[in-house]
XYZ file of C-alpha atoms in Angstrom:
356
model
C -33.311 22.765 -17.702
C -31.485 19.488 -17.535
C -33.254 16.878 -15.414
C -31.647 13.895 -13.812
C -33.536 11.134 -12.017
C -31.877 8.685 -9.662
C -33.871 5.620 -8.636
C -32.573 3.722 -5.604
C -33.837 0.836 -3.503
C -35.845 2.387 -0.684
C -34.698 5.886 -1.655
C -36.156 8.583 -3.888
C -34.120 11.406 -5.375
C -36.142 14.567 -6.042
C -34.766 17.022 -8.561
C -35.217 20.688 -7.805
C -33.961 23.602 -9.859
C -32.844 26.918 -8.463
C -32.994 30.309 -10.163
C -29.692 29.799 -11.937
C -30.830 26.430 -13.330
C -28.448 24.404 -11.126
C -29.768 20.967 -10.240
C -30.003 20.037 -6.559
C -30.487 16.433 -5.457
C -32.358 16.229 -2.153
C -32.349 12.688 -0.816
C -35.609 11.466 0.747
C -35.156 8.565 3.133
C -37.626 5.645 3.349
C -41.160 6.760 4.218
C -41.099 9.583 1.693
C -40.508 12.377 4.172
C -37.790 14.886 3.372
C -35.841 15.282 6.581
C -33.012 17.264 4.989
C -33.201 20.954 5.839
C -31.250 23.685 4.011
C -29.150 24.273 7.110
C -28.234 20.587 7.278
C -27.400 20.160 3.608
C -23.759 19.286 3.041
C -22.604 18.662 -0.480
C -20.602 15.588 -1.416
C -17.336 16.482 -3.154
C -14.185 14.568 -4.043
C -10.430 14.819 -4.012
C -8.370 12.271 -5.921
C -4.822 10.982 -5.674
C -2.827 8.084 -7.102
C -1.382 5.348 -4.924
C 2.266 4.530 -5.700
C 4.790 5.946 -8.139
C 4.237 6.638 -11.814
C 6.903 5.473 -14.191
C 5.832 6.182 -17.758
C 3.774 8.647 -19.755
C 0.909 6.323 -20.662
C 0.323 5.211 -17.091
C -2.614 6.797 -15.371
C -1.616 9.656 -13.087
C -3.803 12.204 -11.370
C -2.660 14.744 -13.959
C -3.840 12.615 -16.894
C -6.693 10.728 -15.213
C -9.135 13.113 -16.880
C -12.334 11.557 -15.569
C -13.757 8.823 -13.391
C -17.160 7.384 -12.543
C -18.303 6.942 -8.962
C -21.241 5.326 -7.170
C -22.287 5.250 -3.522
C -23.765 2.123 -1.933
C -25.060 0.922 1.401
C -24.264 -2.569 2.677
C -27.356 -4.205 1.120
C -25.952 -3.243 -1.377
C -28.183 -0.572 -2.902
C -27.410 2.802 -4.412
C -27.651 5.745 -2.029
C -26.247 9.180 -2.851
C -25.159 8.640 -6.452
C -25.099 6.089 -9.254
C -22.328 5.962 -11.877
C -21.793 9.725 -11.823
C -18.998 10.987 -14.063
C -16.536 13.547 -12.672
C -14.017 15.419 -14.805
C -11.074 17.724 -14.177
C -9.887 20.657 -16.276
C -6.899 21.489 -14.056
C -4.826 18.279 -14.109
C -6.615 16.669 -11.201
C -6.564 19.589 -8.793
C -10.370 19.710 -8.655
C -13.244 17.543 -9.867
C -16.726 18.536 -11.067
C -19.777 16.844 -12.576
C -22.516 17.944 -14.944
C -24.969 15.643 -13.154
C -25.875 18.209 -10.487
C -25.160 18.505 -6.782
C -25.271 15.613 -4.346
C -25.778 15.876 -0.581
C -25.047 13.689 2.401
C -28.376 12.357 3.788
C -28.822 14.063 7.165
C -31.674 11.847 8.371
C -29.397 8.978 9.381
C -26.142 10.629 10.383
C -24.366 7.394 11.349
C -25.168 5.371 8.222
C -22.094 4.644 6.131
C -22.010 5.212 2.408
C -19.474 3.192 0.418
C -17.966 4.903 -2.618
C -16.645 2.976 -5.626
C -14.816 4.797 -8.413
C -13.023 3.621 -11.538
C -11.406 4.828 -14.752
C -11.469 4.591 -17.730
C -15.120 3.997 -18.651
C -14.107 1.294 -21.154
C -10.930 -0.314 -19.782
C -10.373 -3.014 -22.388
C -11.509 -4.912 -25.454
C -14.174 -6.638 -23.354
C -15.474 -6.302 -19.805
C -18.508 -5.024 -17.931
C -18.547 -2.973 -14.741
C -21.121 -4.325 -12.256
C -21.303 -2.120 -9.179
C -24.681 -3.146 -7.754
C -24.021 -6.670 -6.531
C -22.571 -8.327 -3.435
C -19.085 -7.716 -4.761
C -18.736 -4.839 -7.235
C -16.655 -6.126 -10.120
C -15.244 -5.743 -13.603
C -16.565 -8.923 -15.205
C -14.837 -10.899 -17.965
C -12.192 -8.274 -18.633
C -10.080 -8.700 -21.773
C -7.163 -6.289 -22.402
C -6.815 -4.591 -25.756
C -4.767 -6.469 -28.340
C -1.624 -4.320 -28.485
C 0.555 -2.778 -25.797
C 0.061 0.663 -27.328
C -3.728 0.384 -27.013
C -3.864 -1.242 -23.580
C -5.245 0.931 -20.779
C -4.266 1.388 -17.166
C -7.451 0.423 -15.280
C -7.541 2.172 -11.900
C -10.037 2.018 -9.054
C -10.665 3.734 -5.727
C -12.854 3.097 -2.705
C -13.847 5.164 0.318
C -16.525 5.244 2.975
C -18.107 7.974 5.059
C -21.185 9.156 6.930
C -22.869 12.483 7.595
C -21.681 12.847 11.193
C -17.975 12.205 10.706
C -17.242 12.993 7.075
C -19.702 15.483 5.597
C -17.502 18.526 6.284
C -14.645 17.219 4.116
C -14.310 15.983 0.543
C -14.330 12.243 -0.010
C -10.702 11.308 -0.716
C -10.416 8.783 -3.529
C -7.005 7.114 -3.671
C -6.780 5.331 -7.012
C -4.859 2.076 -7.347
C -3.679 0.173 -10.406
C -5.591 -3.085 -10.937
C -3.392 -4.451 -13.721
C 0.245 -5.500 -14.040
C 2.707 -3.480 -16.116
C 5.424 -5.348 -18.030
C 8.439 -3.804 -19.774
C 11.118 -5.662 -21.741
C 14.670 -4.462 -22.366
C 17.680 -6.190 -23.916
C 21.471 -5.982 -24.087
C 24.521 -7.763 -25.559
C 28.088 -7.233 -24.358
C 29.599 -9.972 -26.532
C 31.686 -8.505 -29.370
C 31.868 -11.867 -31.199
C 28.409 -11.449 -32.676
C 25.840 -8.742 -33.297
C 22.234 -9.088 -32.161
C 19.471 -7.004 -33.693
C 15.866 -7.004 -32.466
C 12.676 -6.141 -34.353
C 10.035 -7.511 -32.013
C 9.060 -8.888 -28.618
C 6.388 -11.299 -27.496
C 4.790 -12.411 -24.221
C 3.435 -15.926 -24.681
C 0.495 -17.983 -23.397
C -0.838 -15.197 -21.176
C -4.291 -15.491 -19.566
C -6.383 -12.978 -21.493
C -9.716 -12.977 -19.633
C -10.532 -12.728 -15.915
C -12.811 -10.895 -13.473
C -11.683 -8.200 -11.045
C -13.528 -8.011 -7.730
C -13.438 -4.660 -5.957
C -12.875 -4.830 -2.177
C -16.080 -5.147 -0.145
C -15.917 -2.138 2.169
C -18.626 -3.509 4.471
C -16.543 -6.643 5.153
C -12.892 -7.628 5.165
C -12.868 -9.158 1.678
C -9.986 -7.678 -0.347
C -9.761 -6.921 -4.044
C -8.725 -9.826 -6.252
C -8.663 -11.262 -9.752
C -10.355 -14.618 -10.324
C -11.763 -16.856 -13.057
C -8.476 -18.327 -14.293
C -9.683 -21.934 -14.637
C -10.036 -22.744 -18.336
C -9.492 -19.068 -19.153
C -8.378 -18.287 -22.714
C -4.715 -17.523 -23.361
C -2.993 -15.529 -26.061
C 0.317 -14.078 -27.179
C 0.899 -10.325 -26.984
C 3.344 -9.106 -29.623
C 5.038 -5.803 -30.440
C 7.099 -5.415 -33.622
C 8.845 -2.542 -35.381
C 10.567 -1.989 -38.731
C 14.062 -0.633 -38.039
C 16.312 -3.235 -36.336
C 17.815 -2.182 -33.008
C 21.416 -3.344 -32.506
C 22.100 -4.300 -28.903
C 25.004 -2.926 -26.879
C 26.297 -3.645 -23.386
C 23.798 -1.140 -21.989
C 20.243 -2.364 -21.444
C 18.064 -0.740 -24.076
C 14.338 -0.052 -24.234
C 14.814 -0.810 -27.931
C 12.213 1.039 -30.008
C 9.618 3.746 -29.402
C 6.997 1.128 -30.302
C 8.164 -1.006 -27.379
C 5.808 0.468 -24.791
C 5.003 -1.578 -21.674
C 2.159 -4.075 -21.651
C -0.801 -3.675 -19.263
C -2.078 -7.186 -18.549
C -4.073 -9.248 -16.066
C -2.174 -10.144 -12.849
C -1.504 -13.894 -12.801
C 0.852 -16.700 -11.879
C 3.114 -17.587 -14.797
C 4.263 -21.169 -15.326
C 7.555 -21.969 -17.043
C 8.301 -25.000 -19.186
C 12.064 -25.348 -18.921
C 12.283 -28.107 -21.522
C 10.282 -26.208 -24.117
C 9.611 -22.576 -23.144
C 7.125 -22.127 -25.999
C 4.745 -24.543 -24.248
C 4.602 -22.478 -21.052
C 4.782 -18.776 -20.327
C 7.647 -17.106 -22.118
C 9.271 -13.991 -23.499
C 10.398 -14.208 -27.107
C 12.591 -11.802 -29.040
C 12.586 -11.543 -32.824
C 16.318 -11.441 -33.497
C 18.848 -11.393 -36.294
C 22.300 -12.658 -35.290
C 25.347 -11.695 -37.369
C 28.765 -13.331 -36.835
C 31.804 -12.751 -39.084
C 29.578 -10.753 -41.429
C 27.290 -13.757 -41.871
C 23.671 -13.913 -40.682
C 23.623 -17.082 -38.627
C 20.045 -16.797 -37.357
C 16.886 -14.842 -38.102
C 13.789 -15.700 -36.063
C 12.284 -15.891 -32.593
C 14.306 -16.766 -29.508
C 12.433 -17.927 -26.384
C 12.984 -17.784 -22.632
C 10.700 -19.395 -20.035
C 9.341 -17.196 -17.233
C 7.541 -18.146 -14.019
C 7.001 -14.786 -12.337
C 3.972 -14.056 -10.164
C 2.496 -10.885 -11.654
C 0.827 -8.862 -8.909
C -1.635 -5.996 -9.118
C -0.141 -2.538 -9.332
C 3.420 -3.722 -9.890
C 5.738 -2.942 -12.779
C 7.972 -5.801 -13.947
C 11.012 -4.880 -16.046
C 12.611 -7.856 -17.808
C 16.105 -7.464 -19.277
C 17.207 -10.060 -21.844
C 20.987 -10.517 -21.818
C 22.362 -12.053 -25.026
C 26.012 -11.735 -23.942
C 26.548 -15.436 -23.200
C 23.855 -17.096 -25.268
C 21.198 -16.499 -27.871
C 18.311 -18.588 -26.617
C 16.404 -21.099 -28.728
C 13.761 -21.293 -31.379
C 12.009 -24.447 -30.259
C 10.154 -24.732 -33.525
C 13.329 -24.841 -35.589
C 17.064 -24.714 -34.986
C 18.870 -24.569 -31.654
C 21.065 -21.486 -31.660
C 22.070 -21.464 -28.006
C 25.722 -21.825 -27.171
C 25.098 -21.111 -23.501
C 22.037 -20.118 -21.534
C 20.708 -16.682 -22.373
C 20.302 -14.777 -19.146
C 17.367 -12.638 -18.161
C 16.887 -10.384 -15.182
C 13.676 -8.878 -13.941
C 12.941 -6.028 -11.524
C 9.661 -5.062 -9.879
C 8.166 -2.080 -8.081
C 4.728 -0.902 -7.035
C 4.172 0.863 -10.278
C 7.253 0.681 -8.717
C 9.584 -1.644 -10.785
C 10.612 -5.232 -10.061
C 13.658 -6.969 -11.540
C 13.849 -10.756 -11.667
C 16.382 -13.185 -13.028
C 15.541 -15.753 -15.690
C 17.858 -17.930 -17.750
C 17.376 -19.730 -21.050
C 19.084 -23.048 -20.959
C 20.264 -25.072 -23.885
C 18.255 -28.222 -24.302
């Protein structure tokens, strides 16, 4: 028989086993007296959905969510019904179950609210620690994985309920995206030269911050913080076979999957894009059968990346080739960039590279 003990401030969870070896968690309220009767027992269950649209296969959807962990708190905060319990789905998110046993709404205090915090995946990045039991539940010192292909879509959900009003229905967890998704496309409608791309880079991006879940017992919203003196890094994707640009915006290579990064305010350096936030493309430019440039070309960007939004940048090489600020100026005119945004839901914005 599998036993599971939950220790909570002012609460004791007693584990009882029935004939079929199922585990039942009966919650005893302060004072040690079990005031939950069989007739009053109402099991806590969950439904899950995803807030916003889903735009690519590696994004988290309800169908591929797979699992999440959930805790219930009071406003002290202290754990109440459950602590970091893992739920899984074998039917693409239609139903959710746990091996940790059954959990019941405490019937002794029917008006007391319980605040549910859920998240997925268990390990959302290269670094970061989930801290649920504190004044503001948080993901502390989060660092995304190094490559776009390995970066994960960290999602979270919150809900509240009490025995009187909510115990007859499942707790509905609506998951939201905590990160920003960034895609980069490119095109060239100028027949005078050929542009080939073998890599893309996002430069000087804040790579560590803390995510604060919303405090359900107050009006404090979710937010990212800890940007002062935060480390920065470049995120690069490269591939082997050059992609020749056409007048149609191209997603380039199968390796060019979107980045999942920390929401933040970008700052452009117009004089030298490589010193601020930028997009760089690793390009080879051929004119009159001669390779006139082979290297990185930069464009400054100053977008505000928001949580749960998908930014799609399109680099347009039709009227200019950008600059390599560490070497030779190859710009004839400004290279244009557009960007679109949606709530996992795409946003397009315009950016231009100007000749120095």
